[in-house]
C-alpha positions as a printed NumPy array, in Angstrom:
array([[  0.   ,   0.   ,   0.   ],
       [  2.823,   2.372,   0.888],
       [  4.549,   1.659,  -2.452],
       [  1.385,   2.683,  -4.328],
       [  1.154,   5.917,  -2.364],
       [  4.805,   6.645,  -3.028],
       [  4.372,   6.111,  -6.781],
       [  1.261,   8.29 ,  -6.8  ],
       [  3.106,  10.999,  -4.872],
       [  6.046,  10.884,  -7.292],
       [  3.722,  11.498, -10.249],
       [  2.475,  14.725,  -8.638],
       [  5.907,  16.374,  -8.65 ],
       [  7.33 ,  18.104, -11.731],
       [ 11.022,  17.857, -12.486],
       [ 13.009,  20.689, -10.892],
       [ 13.711,  22.38 , -14.234],
       [ 10.004,  22.384, -15.117],
       [  9.089,  23.844, -11.723],
       [ 11.745,  26.562, -12.206],
       [ 10.375,  27.557, -15.608],
       [  6.831,  27.545, -14.25 ],
       [  7.775,  29.801, -11.344],
       [  9.735,  32.09 , -13.685],
       [  6.722,  32.334, -15.995],
       [  4.422,  33.183, -13.087],
       [  6.888,  35.822, -11.856],
       [  7.047,  37.438, -15.314],
       [  3.253,  37.496, -15.618],
       [  2.954,  39.094, -12.171],
       [  5.633,  41.659, -13.078],
       [  3.79 ,  42.607, -16.276],
       [  0.458,  42.89 , -14.436],
       [  2.025,  45.062, -11.72 ],
       [  3.694,  47.314, -14.31 ],
       [  0.518,  47.624, -16.367],
       [ -1.913,  48.339, -13.58 ],
       [ -0.183,  49.257, -10.322],
       [  3.478,  50.356, -10.01 ],
       [  6.131,  51.208, -12.605],
       [  9.76 ,  52.23 , -12.271],
       [ 11.144,  55.295, -14.047],
       [ 14.34 ,  57.307, -13.938],
       [ 14.838,  61.06 , -13.785],
       [ 16.125,  62.153, -17.235],
       [ 17.353,  65.684, -16.436],
       [ 18.146,  68.274, -13.758],
       [ 14.649,  69.784, -13.95 ],
       [ 13.426,  68.353, -10.619],
       [ 16.44 ,  69.175,  -8.452],
       [ 17.116,  69.3  ,  -5.567],
       [ 14.547,  66.662,  -4.612],
       [ 15.084,  64.405,  -7.613],
       [ 18.466,  64.283,  -9.328],
       [ 19.28 ,  63.077, -12.816],
       [ 19.306,  59.258, -13.06 ],
       [ 17.457,  58.808,  -9.753],
       [ 15.179,  55.775,  -9.818],
       [ 11.584,  56.449,  -8.815],
       [  8.381,  54.451,  -8.425],
       [  5.073,  55.653,  -9.833],
       [  1.7  ,  54.663,  -8.441],
       [ -0.534,  54.045, -11.455],
       [ -3.76 ,  53.549,  -9.492],
       [ -3.541,  57.049,  -7.975],
       [ -6.029,  58.589, -10.386],
       [ -8.325,  55.66 , -11.054],
       [-12.059,  55.722, -10.416],
       [-12.518,  59.385, -11.251],
       [ -9.424,  60.685,  -9.471],
       [ -7.176,  63.297, -11.073],
       [ -3.823,  64.961, -10.351],
       [ -3.884,  67.455,  -7.484],
       [ -1.874,  70.645,  -7.093],
       [  1.497,  69.736,  -5.617],
       [  1.605,  66.148,  -6.916],
       [  4.785,  65.059,  -8.697],
       [  3.623,  63.175, -11.776],
       [  5.056,  61.193, -14.663],
       [  3.408,  61.762, -18.028],
       [  3.865,  60.972, -21.692],
       [  5.239,  63.658, -23.996],
       [  2.321,  65.932, -25.019],
       [  4.187,  66.595, -28.257],
       [  7.586,  68.216, -28.679],
       [  8.335,  68.566, -24.955],
       [ 11.165,  66.043, -24.847],
       [ 14.401,  67.416, -26.236],
       [ 17.331,  65.305, -27.364],
       [ 17.51 ,  61.567, -27.822],
       [ 17.472,  59.554, -24.607],
       [ 19.616,  56.403, -24.582],
       [ 17.453,  53.305, -24.828],
       [ 18.149,  50.222, -22.713],
       [ 19.724,  47.319, -24.547],
       [ 20.075,  43.589, -23.99 ],
       [ 18.853,  42.343, -20.613],
       [ 17.975,  45.87 , -19.471],
       [ 15.645,  46.258, -22.453],
       [ 13.899,  42.968, -21.63 ],
       [ 13.534,  43.894, -17.962],
       [ 12.142,  47.338, -18.865],
       [  9.332,  45.703, -20.842],
       [  8.152,  43.77 , -17.796],
       [  8.605,  46.627, -15.351],
       [ 11.801,  45.42 , -13.685],
       [ 14.033,  48.154, -15.104],
       [ 13.373,  51.944, -15.042],
       [ 11.728,  53.299, -18.182],
       [ 12.549,  56.561, -19.997],
       [ 10.726,  58.559, -22.661],
       [  8.487,  60.353, -20.162],
       [  8.532,  63.646, -18.259],
       [  8.476,  64.27 , -14.511],
       [  7.034,  67.564, -13.244],
       [  5.007,  69.03 , -10.39 ],
       [  1.35 ,  69.922, -10.861],
       [  0.81 ,  73.644, -10.211],
       [ -2.634,  74.253, -11.687],
       [ -5.649,  72.037, -12.265],
       [ -8.967,  72.554, -14.035],
       [-10.233,  76.131, -13.675],
       [ -7.085,  77.51 , -12.034],
       [ -5.395,  80.773, -12.999],
       [ -1.637,  80.884, -12.416],
       [  0.185,  84.21 , -12.103],
       [  3.862,  85.06 , -11.853],
       [  4.723,  86.651,  -9.514],
       [  4.045,  88.713,  -6.377],
       [  6.554,  91.165,  -4.841],
       [  8.283,  88.308,  -3.003],
       [  8.58 ,  86.237,  -6.175],
       [  5.854,  83.748,  -5.236],
       [  3.61 ,  82.12 ,  -7.807],
       [ -0.071,  82.816,  -7.269],
       [ -2.752,  80.232,  -7.939],
       [ -6.249,  81.707,  -7.992],
       [ -4.766,  84.742,  -6.275],
       [ -3.19 ,  82.756,  -3.419],
       [  0.636,  83.094,  -3.079],
       [  2.398,  79.74 ,  -2.81 ],
       [  5.41 ,  79.248,  -0.534],
       [  7.436,  76.651,  -2.444],
       [ 10.659,  76.938,  -0.456],
       [ 10.36 ,  73.331,   0.737],
       [ 11.115,  71.906,  -2.702],
       [ 12.227,  74.406,  -5.369],
       [ 15.901,  74.667,  -6.216],
       [ 16.485,  78.408,  -6.249],
       [ 14.105,  80.685,  -4.399],
       [ 15.81 ,  83.682,  -6.032],
       [ 14.831,  82.548,  -9.533],
       [ 11.313,  83.656, -10.414],
       [  9.049,  81.197, -12.176],
       [  9.285,  83.198, -15.386],
       [ 12.961,  82.508, -15.952],
       [ 13.708,  81.32 , -19.464],
       [ 10.197,  81.864, -20.793],
       [ 10.646,  85.209, -22.506],
       [  7.879,  86.603, -20.297],
       [ 10.111,  87.668, -17.418],
       [  8.439,  87.623, -14.008],
       [  5.104,  88.95 , -15.165],
       [  2.66 ,  86.559, -16.802],
       [ -0.737,  85.009, -16.243],
       [ -2.11 ,  81.817, -17.725],
       [ -5.479,  80.11 , -17.397],
       [ -8.093,  79.174, -16.586],
       [ -6.748,  75.656, -17.009],
       [ -9.113,  73.793, -19.378],
       [-11.1  ,  70.735, -18.349],
       [ -9.037,  67.557, -18.34 ],
       [ -5.719,  69.447, -18.319],
       [ -3.017,  70.413, -15.816],
       [ -0.286,  73.071, -15.721],
       [  3.102,  71.713, -14.615],
       [  6.487,  73.104, -13.59 ],
       [  9.837,  71.559, -12.721],
       [ 11.172,  72.215,  -9.229],
       [ 14.411,  73.534, -10.744],
       [ 12.752,  76.554, -12.296],
       [ 15.911,  77.771, -14.005],
       [ 16.44 ,  74.483, -15.871],
       [ 13.064,  73.042, -16.788],
       [ 11.343,  73.082, -20.169],
       [  7.885,  72.779, -18.636],
       [  4.493,  74.425, -19.231],
       [  6.129,  77.869, -19.277],
       [  8.176,  76.932, -22.344],
       [  4.969,  76.199, -24.239],
       [  3.055,  79.382, -23.507],
       [  2.355,  81.541, -26.54 ],
       [  4.156,  84.844, -26.879],
       [  2.004,  87.875, -27.737],
       [  3.812,  88.061, -31.083],
       [  2.894,  84.438, -31.933],
       [ -0.393,  84.722, -33.766],
       [ -1.512,  82.155, -34.654],
       [  0.193,  79.934, -32.06 ],
       [  0.052,  76.144, -32.102],
       [  1.756,  75.679, -28.728],
       [ -0.067,  74.698, -25.539],
       [  1.097,  74.838, -21.906],
       [ -1.385,  72.183, -20.817],
       [ -0.831,  68.485, -20.173],
       [ -3.807,  66.239, -20.862],
       [ -4.655,  64.138, -17.806],
       [ -5.055,  61.136, -20.12 ],
       [ -1.279,  61.301, -20.658],
       [ -0.523,  61.042, -16.927],
       [  0.96 ,  57.656, -16.033],
       [  0.681,  58.189, -12.291],
       [  1.952,  59.892,  -9.163],
       [  5.542,  59.54 ,  -7.948],
       [  5.513,  58.052,  -4.453],
       [  9.055,  56.832,  -3.766],
       [ 12.695,  57.496,  -4.615],
       [ 14.287,  54.049,  -4.467],
       [ 17.819,  54.575,  -5.834],
       [ 20.483,  55.625,  -4.899],
       [ 19.898,  53.619,  -1.758],
       [ 21.286,  56.266,   0.602],
       [ 18.616,  58.745,  -0.541],
       [ 15.643,  56.35 ,  -0.456],
       [ 12.495,  58.051,   0.815],
       [  8.758,  58.379,   0.302],
       [  7.546,  61.269,  -1.832],
       [  4.303,  62.966,  -0.871],
       [  2.349,  66.095,  -1.663],
       [  3.9  ,  68.956,   0.376],
       [  0.515,  70.517,   1.119],
       [  1.571,  74.06 ,   0.212],
       [ -1.469,  74.425,  -2.062],
       [ -3.996,  73.598,   0.659],
       [ -5.198,  77.2  ,   1.019],
       [ -5.743,  77.799,  -2.699],
       [ -9.406,  78.733,  -3.333],
       [-11.381,  76.692,  -5.833],
       [-12.02 ,  79.687,  -8.071],
       [ -9.796,  82.526,  -9.31 ],
       [-10.593,  86.051,  -8.08 ],
       [-13.069,  88.042, -10.117],
       [-11.534,  90.187, -12.85 ],
       [-12.377,  93.818, -12.009],
       [-12.188,  94.725, -15.691],
       [-15.119,  92.365, -16.338],
       [-17.215,  93.617, -13.452]])
């Protein structure tokens, strides 16, 4: 009787090599599912998000952040696809094993942009008050906790100087800036100059292009930390102030 049980038990076990391939296949499927629906790794392609995120930092993006009717909030750091002509230069593409791992979410992906959401639907963004603060719906924003150079106004490099207003932000769009305001080709770089008529540029990022919200810096290891919304936009009113000229 024991011999029969032993033979039956032996038939239930796969050879070690078959078990290894099965487990590897399951792991790859899980990795692809996680990358597609939940978490994806990216790297920082430029200096535009310094000092918080440095070039070649590895970050994790939460893809479920804006599911079920959610949308990016002011202050979120987001990863999004190129709206068209925002990426400059040719980024090196992973090769060999790195290329394979990137396809299943086990190696950081490039070809995207990382910026901070400043304005959401209906917002009016103005640069700047006497202290150099951005104003969102008339509320000055103290961004000293994350921007690189407090002395550089948010108009640097735009051709508008430190005096411009944009908005209201259209439905389904966001206005984004890099934390390193002196070295970021963000929404400001795509605002139309008064002399550009007609102008095909747009400072808005479609929310459909947003991959997700950055929630962790995972490499280099000595700088690992969670990334959260700083809360500096909490006092921004829902609506911009009334325009006295339209009263």
